[in-house]
Short mmCIF file of C-alpha atoms and ligand atoms in Angstrom, two decimals:
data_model
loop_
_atom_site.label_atom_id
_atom_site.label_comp_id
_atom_site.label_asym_id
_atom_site.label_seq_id
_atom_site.Cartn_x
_atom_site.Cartn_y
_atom_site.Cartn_z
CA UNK A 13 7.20 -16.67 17.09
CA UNK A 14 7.30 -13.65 14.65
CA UNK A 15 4.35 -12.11 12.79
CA UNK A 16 4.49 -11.95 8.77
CA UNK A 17 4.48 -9.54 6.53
CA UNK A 18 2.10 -8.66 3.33
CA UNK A 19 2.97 -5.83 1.19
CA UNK A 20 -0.05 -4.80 -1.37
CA UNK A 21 0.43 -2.45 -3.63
CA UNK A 22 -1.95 -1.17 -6.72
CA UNK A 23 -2.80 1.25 -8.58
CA UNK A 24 -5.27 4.19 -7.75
CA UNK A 25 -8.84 3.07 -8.58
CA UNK A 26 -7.81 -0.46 -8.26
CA UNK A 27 -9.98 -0.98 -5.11
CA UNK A 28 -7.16 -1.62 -2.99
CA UNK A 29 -8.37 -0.11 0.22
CA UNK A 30 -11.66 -1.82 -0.51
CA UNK A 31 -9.92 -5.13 -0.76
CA UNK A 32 -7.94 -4.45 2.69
CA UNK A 33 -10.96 -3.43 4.73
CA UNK A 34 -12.84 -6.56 3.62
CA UNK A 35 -9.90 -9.18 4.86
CA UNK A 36 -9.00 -7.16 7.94
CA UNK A 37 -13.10 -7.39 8.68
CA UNK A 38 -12.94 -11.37 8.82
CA UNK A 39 -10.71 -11.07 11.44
CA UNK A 40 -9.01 -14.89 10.82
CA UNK A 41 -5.65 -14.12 9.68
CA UNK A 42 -4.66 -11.78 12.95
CA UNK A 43 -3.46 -9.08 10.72
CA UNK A 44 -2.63 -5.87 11.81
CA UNK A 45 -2.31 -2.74 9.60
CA UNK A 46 0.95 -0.80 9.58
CA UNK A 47 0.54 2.69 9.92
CA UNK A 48 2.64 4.74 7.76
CA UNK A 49 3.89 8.14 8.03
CA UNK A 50 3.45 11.47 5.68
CA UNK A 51 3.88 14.70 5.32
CA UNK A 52 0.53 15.22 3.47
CA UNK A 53 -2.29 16.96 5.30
CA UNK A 54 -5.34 14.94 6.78
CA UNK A 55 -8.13 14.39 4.72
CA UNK A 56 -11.55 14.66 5.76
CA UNK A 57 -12.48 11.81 8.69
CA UNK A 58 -8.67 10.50 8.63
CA UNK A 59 -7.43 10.04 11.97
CA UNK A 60 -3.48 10.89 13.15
CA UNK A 61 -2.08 7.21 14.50
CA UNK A 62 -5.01 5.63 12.72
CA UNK A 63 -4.61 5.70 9.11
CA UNK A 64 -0.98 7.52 9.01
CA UNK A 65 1.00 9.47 11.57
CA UNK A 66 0.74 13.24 10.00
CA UNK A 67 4.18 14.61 10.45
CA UNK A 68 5.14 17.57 8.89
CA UNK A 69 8.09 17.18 6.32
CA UNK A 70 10.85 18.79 8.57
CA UNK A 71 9.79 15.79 11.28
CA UNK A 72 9.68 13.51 8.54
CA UNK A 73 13.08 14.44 7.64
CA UNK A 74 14.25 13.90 11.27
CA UNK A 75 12.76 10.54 11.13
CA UNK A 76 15.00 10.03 7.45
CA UNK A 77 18.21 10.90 9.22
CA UNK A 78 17.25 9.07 12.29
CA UNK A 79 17.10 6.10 10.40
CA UNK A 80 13.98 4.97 11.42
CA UNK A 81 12.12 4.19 8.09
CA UNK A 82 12.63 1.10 6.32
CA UNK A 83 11.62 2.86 3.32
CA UNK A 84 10.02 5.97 2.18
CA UNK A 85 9.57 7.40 -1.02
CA UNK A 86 8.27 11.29 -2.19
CA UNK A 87 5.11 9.41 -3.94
CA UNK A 88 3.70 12.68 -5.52
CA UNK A 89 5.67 15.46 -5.67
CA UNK A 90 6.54 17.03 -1.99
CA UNK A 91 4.58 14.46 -0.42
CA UNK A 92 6.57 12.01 1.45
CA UNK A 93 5.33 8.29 2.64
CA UNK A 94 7.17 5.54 4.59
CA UNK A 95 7.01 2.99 6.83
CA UNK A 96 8.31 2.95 10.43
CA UNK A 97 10.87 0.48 11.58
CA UNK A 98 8.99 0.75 14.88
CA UNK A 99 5.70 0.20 13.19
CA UNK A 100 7.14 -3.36 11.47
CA UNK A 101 9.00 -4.65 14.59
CA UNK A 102 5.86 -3.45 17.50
CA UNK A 103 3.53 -6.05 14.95
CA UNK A 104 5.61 -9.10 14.55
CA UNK A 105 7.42 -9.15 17.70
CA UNK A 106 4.34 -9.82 19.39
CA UNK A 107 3.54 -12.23 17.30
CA UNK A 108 0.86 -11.24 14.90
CA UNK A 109 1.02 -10.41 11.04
CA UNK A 110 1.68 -7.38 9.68
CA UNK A 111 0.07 -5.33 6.72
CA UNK A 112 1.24 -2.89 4.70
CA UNK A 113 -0.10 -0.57 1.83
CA UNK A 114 2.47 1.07 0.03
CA UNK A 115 3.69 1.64 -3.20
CA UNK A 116 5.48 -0.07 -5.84
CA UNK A 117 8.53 0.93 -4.91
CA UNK A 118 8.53 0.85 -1.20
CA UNK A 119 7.03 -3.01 -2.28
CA UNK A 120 10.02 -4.07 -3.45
CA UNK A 121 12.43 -2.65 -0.92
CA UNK A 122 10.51 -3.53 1.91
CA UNK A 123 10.79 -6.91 0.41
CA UNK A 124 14.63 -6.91 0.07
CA UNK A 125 15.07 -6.07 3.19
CA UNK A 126 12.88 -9.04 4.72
CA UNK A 127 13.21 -11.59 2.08
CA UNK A 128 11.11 -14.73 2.74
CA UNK A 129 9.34 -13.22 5.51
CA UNK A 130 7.27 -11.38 3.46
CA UNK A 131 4.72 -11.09 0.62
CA UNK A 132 4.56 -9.01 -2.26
CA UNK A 133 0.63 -9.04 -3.32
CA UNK A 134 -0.21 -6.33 -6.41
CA UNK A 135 -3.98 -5.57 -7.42
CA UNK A 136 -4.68 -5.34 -10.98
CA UNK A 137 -7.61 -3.42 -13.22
CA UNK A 138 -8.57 -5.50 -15.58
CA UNK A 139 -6.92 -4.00 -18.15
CA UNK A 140 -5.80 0.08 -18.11
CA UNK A 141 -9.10 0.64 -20.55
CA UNK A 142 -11.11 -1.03 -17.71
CA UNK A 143 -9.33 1.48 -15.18
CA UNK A 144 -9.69 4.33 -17.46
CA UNK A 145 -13.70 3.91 -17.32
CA UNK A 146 -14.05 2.99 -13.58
CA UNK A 147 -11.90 6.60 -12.70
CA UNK A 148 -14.28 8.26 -15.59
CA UNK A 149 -17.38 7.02 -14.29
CA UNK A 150 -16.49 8.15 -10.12
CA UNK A 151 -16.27 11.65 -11.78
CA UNK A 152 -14.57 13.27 -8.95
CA UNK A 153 -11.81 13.50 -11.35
CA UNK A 154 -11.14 16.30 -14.04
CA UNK A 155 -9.93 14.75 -17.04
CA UNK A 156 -6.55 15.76 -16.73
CA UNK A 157 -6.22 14.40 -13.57
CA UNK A 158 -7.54 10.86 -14.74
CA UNK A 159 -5.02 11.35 -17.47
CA UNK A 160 -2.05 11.30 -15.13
CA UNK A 161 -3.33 8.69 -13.31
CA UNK A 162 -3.64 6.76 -15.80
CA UNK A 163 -0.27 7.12 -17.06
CA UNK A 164 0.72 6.67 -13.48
CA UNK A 165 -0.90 3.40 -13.00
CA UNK A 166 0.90 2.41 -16.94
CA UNK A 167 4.13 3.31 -14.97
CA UNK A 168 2.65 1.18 -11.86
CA UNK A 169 1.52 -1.88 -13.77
CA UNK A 170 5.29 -2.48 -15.02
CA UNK A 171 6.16 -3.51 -11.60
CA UNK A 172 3.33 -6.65 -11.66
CA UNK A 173 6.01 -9.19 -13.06
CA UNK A 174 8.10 -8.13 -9.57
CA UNK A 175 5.36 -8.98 -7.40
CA UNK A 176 5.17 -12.18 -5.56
CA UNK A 177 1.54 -12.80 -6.60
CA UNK A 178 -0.86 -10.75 -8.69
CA UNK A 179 -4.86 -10.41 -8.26
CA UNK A 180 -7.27 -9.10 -11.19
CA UNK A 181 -9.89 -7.18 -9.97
CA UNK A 182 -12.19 -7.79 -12.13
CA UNK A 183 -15.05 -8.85 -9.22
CA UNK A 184 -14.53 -7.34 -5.94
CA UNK A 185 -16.04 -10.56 -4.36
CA UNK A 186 -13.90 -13.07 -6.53
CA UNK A 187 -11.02 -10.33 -5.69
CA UNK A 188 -11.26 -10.16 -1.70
CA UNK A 189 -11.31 -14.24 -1.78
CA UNK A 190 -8.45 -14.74 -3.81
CA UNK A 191 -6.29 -12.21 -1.63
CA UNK A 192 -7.55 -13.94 1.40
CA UNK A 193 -6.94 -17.22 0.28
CA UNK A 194 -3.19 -16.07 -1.38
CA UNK A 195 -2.75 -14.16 2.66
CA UNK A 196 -3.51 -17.29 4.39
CA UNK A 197 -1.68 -19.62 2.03
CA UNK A 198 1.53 -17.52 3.13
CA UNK A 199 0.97 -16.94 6.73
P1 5GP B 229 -2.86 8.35 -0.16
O1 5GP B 229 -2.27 9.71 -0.10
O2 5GP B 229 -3.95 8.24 -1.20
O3 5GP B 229 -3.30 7.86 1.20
O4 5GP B 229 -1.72 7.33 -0.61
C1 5GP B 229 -1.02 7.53 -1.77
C2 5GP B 229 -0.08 6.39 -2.05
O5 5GP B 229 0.95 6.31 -1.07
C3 5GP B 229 -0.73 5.00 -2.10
O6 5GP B 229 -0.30 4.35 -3.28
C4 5GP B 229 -0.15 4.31 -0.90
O7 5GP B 229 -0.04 2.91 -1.12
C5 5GP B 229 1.20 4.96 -0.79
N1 5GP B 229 1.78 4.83 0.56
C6 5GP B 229 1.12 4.93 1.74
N2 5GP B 229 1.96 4.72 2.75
C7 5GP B 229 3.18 4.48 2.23
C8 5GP B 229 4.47 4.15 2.78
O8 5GP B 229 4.68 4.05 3.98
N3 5GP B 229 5.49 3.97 1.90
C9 5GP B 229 5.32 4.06 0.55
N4 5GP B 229 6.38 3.84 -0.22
N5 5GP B 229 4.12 4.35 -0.01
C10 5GP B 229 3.07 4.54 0.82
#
């Protein structure tokens, strides 16, 4: 038996990661998290083969004319992100579910590629207002740099009607339990 696959994508600020941590911690759905590839630079505390393979961009290019990404897109300017073949086929084959967080785009190519075998899931703010307050009141942000990604996520948020299935998060709880229950529906 092959493993699943759930694509979520959202917006930054959207509490996406949040969202993913608190499913993958209840540990019922065997889900497994797909580790993607980039050419950015580690942040602080991010692990190489945990959260992303760090390749530099002339390995990542290898890996392009290889062949071996199912997708990858240049996300923010000279920073490239994609997903493995090998990281896709190691999950399912052995049977368990795979999950992936990627962006809009890679969303919906991933999910031409594997049709009915997998699950587009996109996070919603409440509204782009909503989002607009939530990246004012973090303040890490200078306000030009909430400005673009706000217009960003405007851009993002056109995608929605693509998706599969859509969550509003509006409560974090409400959110987790209606991705969980959406994830387990599928799988
Ligand atoms: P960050 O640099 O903050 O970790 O991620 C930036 C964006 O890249 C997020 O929206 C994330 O979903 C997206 N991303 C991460 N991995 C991949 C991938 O393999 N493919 C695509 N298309 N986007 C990705």
């Amino acid at each position: 038996m092959t493993g699943k696959i759930i694509i979520i994508s959202a917006p930054s600020g959207c509490g996406k990661s949040t969202i993913i941590s608190a499913i993958m911690a209840k540990g019922d759905l065997d889900l497994q998290f797909s580790v993607s590839a980039t050419s950015r630079s580690p942040r602080e505390g991010e692990i190489d083969g945990v959260h992303y393979y760090f390749l530099t961009e002339q390995t990542f290019r290898q890996h392009i004319e290889k062949g071996n990404f199912v997708e990858y897109e240049e996300v923010y300017p000279g920073r490239f992100y994609g997903t493995l073949a090998s990281e896709i086929e190691r999950i399912t084959s052995s049977g368990h579910n795979v999950i992936l967080d990627i962006d809009v785009k890679g969303a919906m190519n991933v999910k031409r590629i594997y049709g009915d075998k997998a699950l587009t899931l996109f996070i919603t703010p409440p509204s782009v207002d909503v989002l607009r307050q939530r990246l004012e009141s973090r303040a890490t942000d200078s306000a030009d740099a909430i400005n673009e990604r706000v217009n960003k996520a405007e851009y993002e948020l056109s995608f929605a009607p693509r998706f599969d299935r859509t969550v509003v998060n509006d409560n974090l709880d409400i959110a987790v339990k209606e991705t969980h229950d959406i994830i387990r529906e599928f799988i």
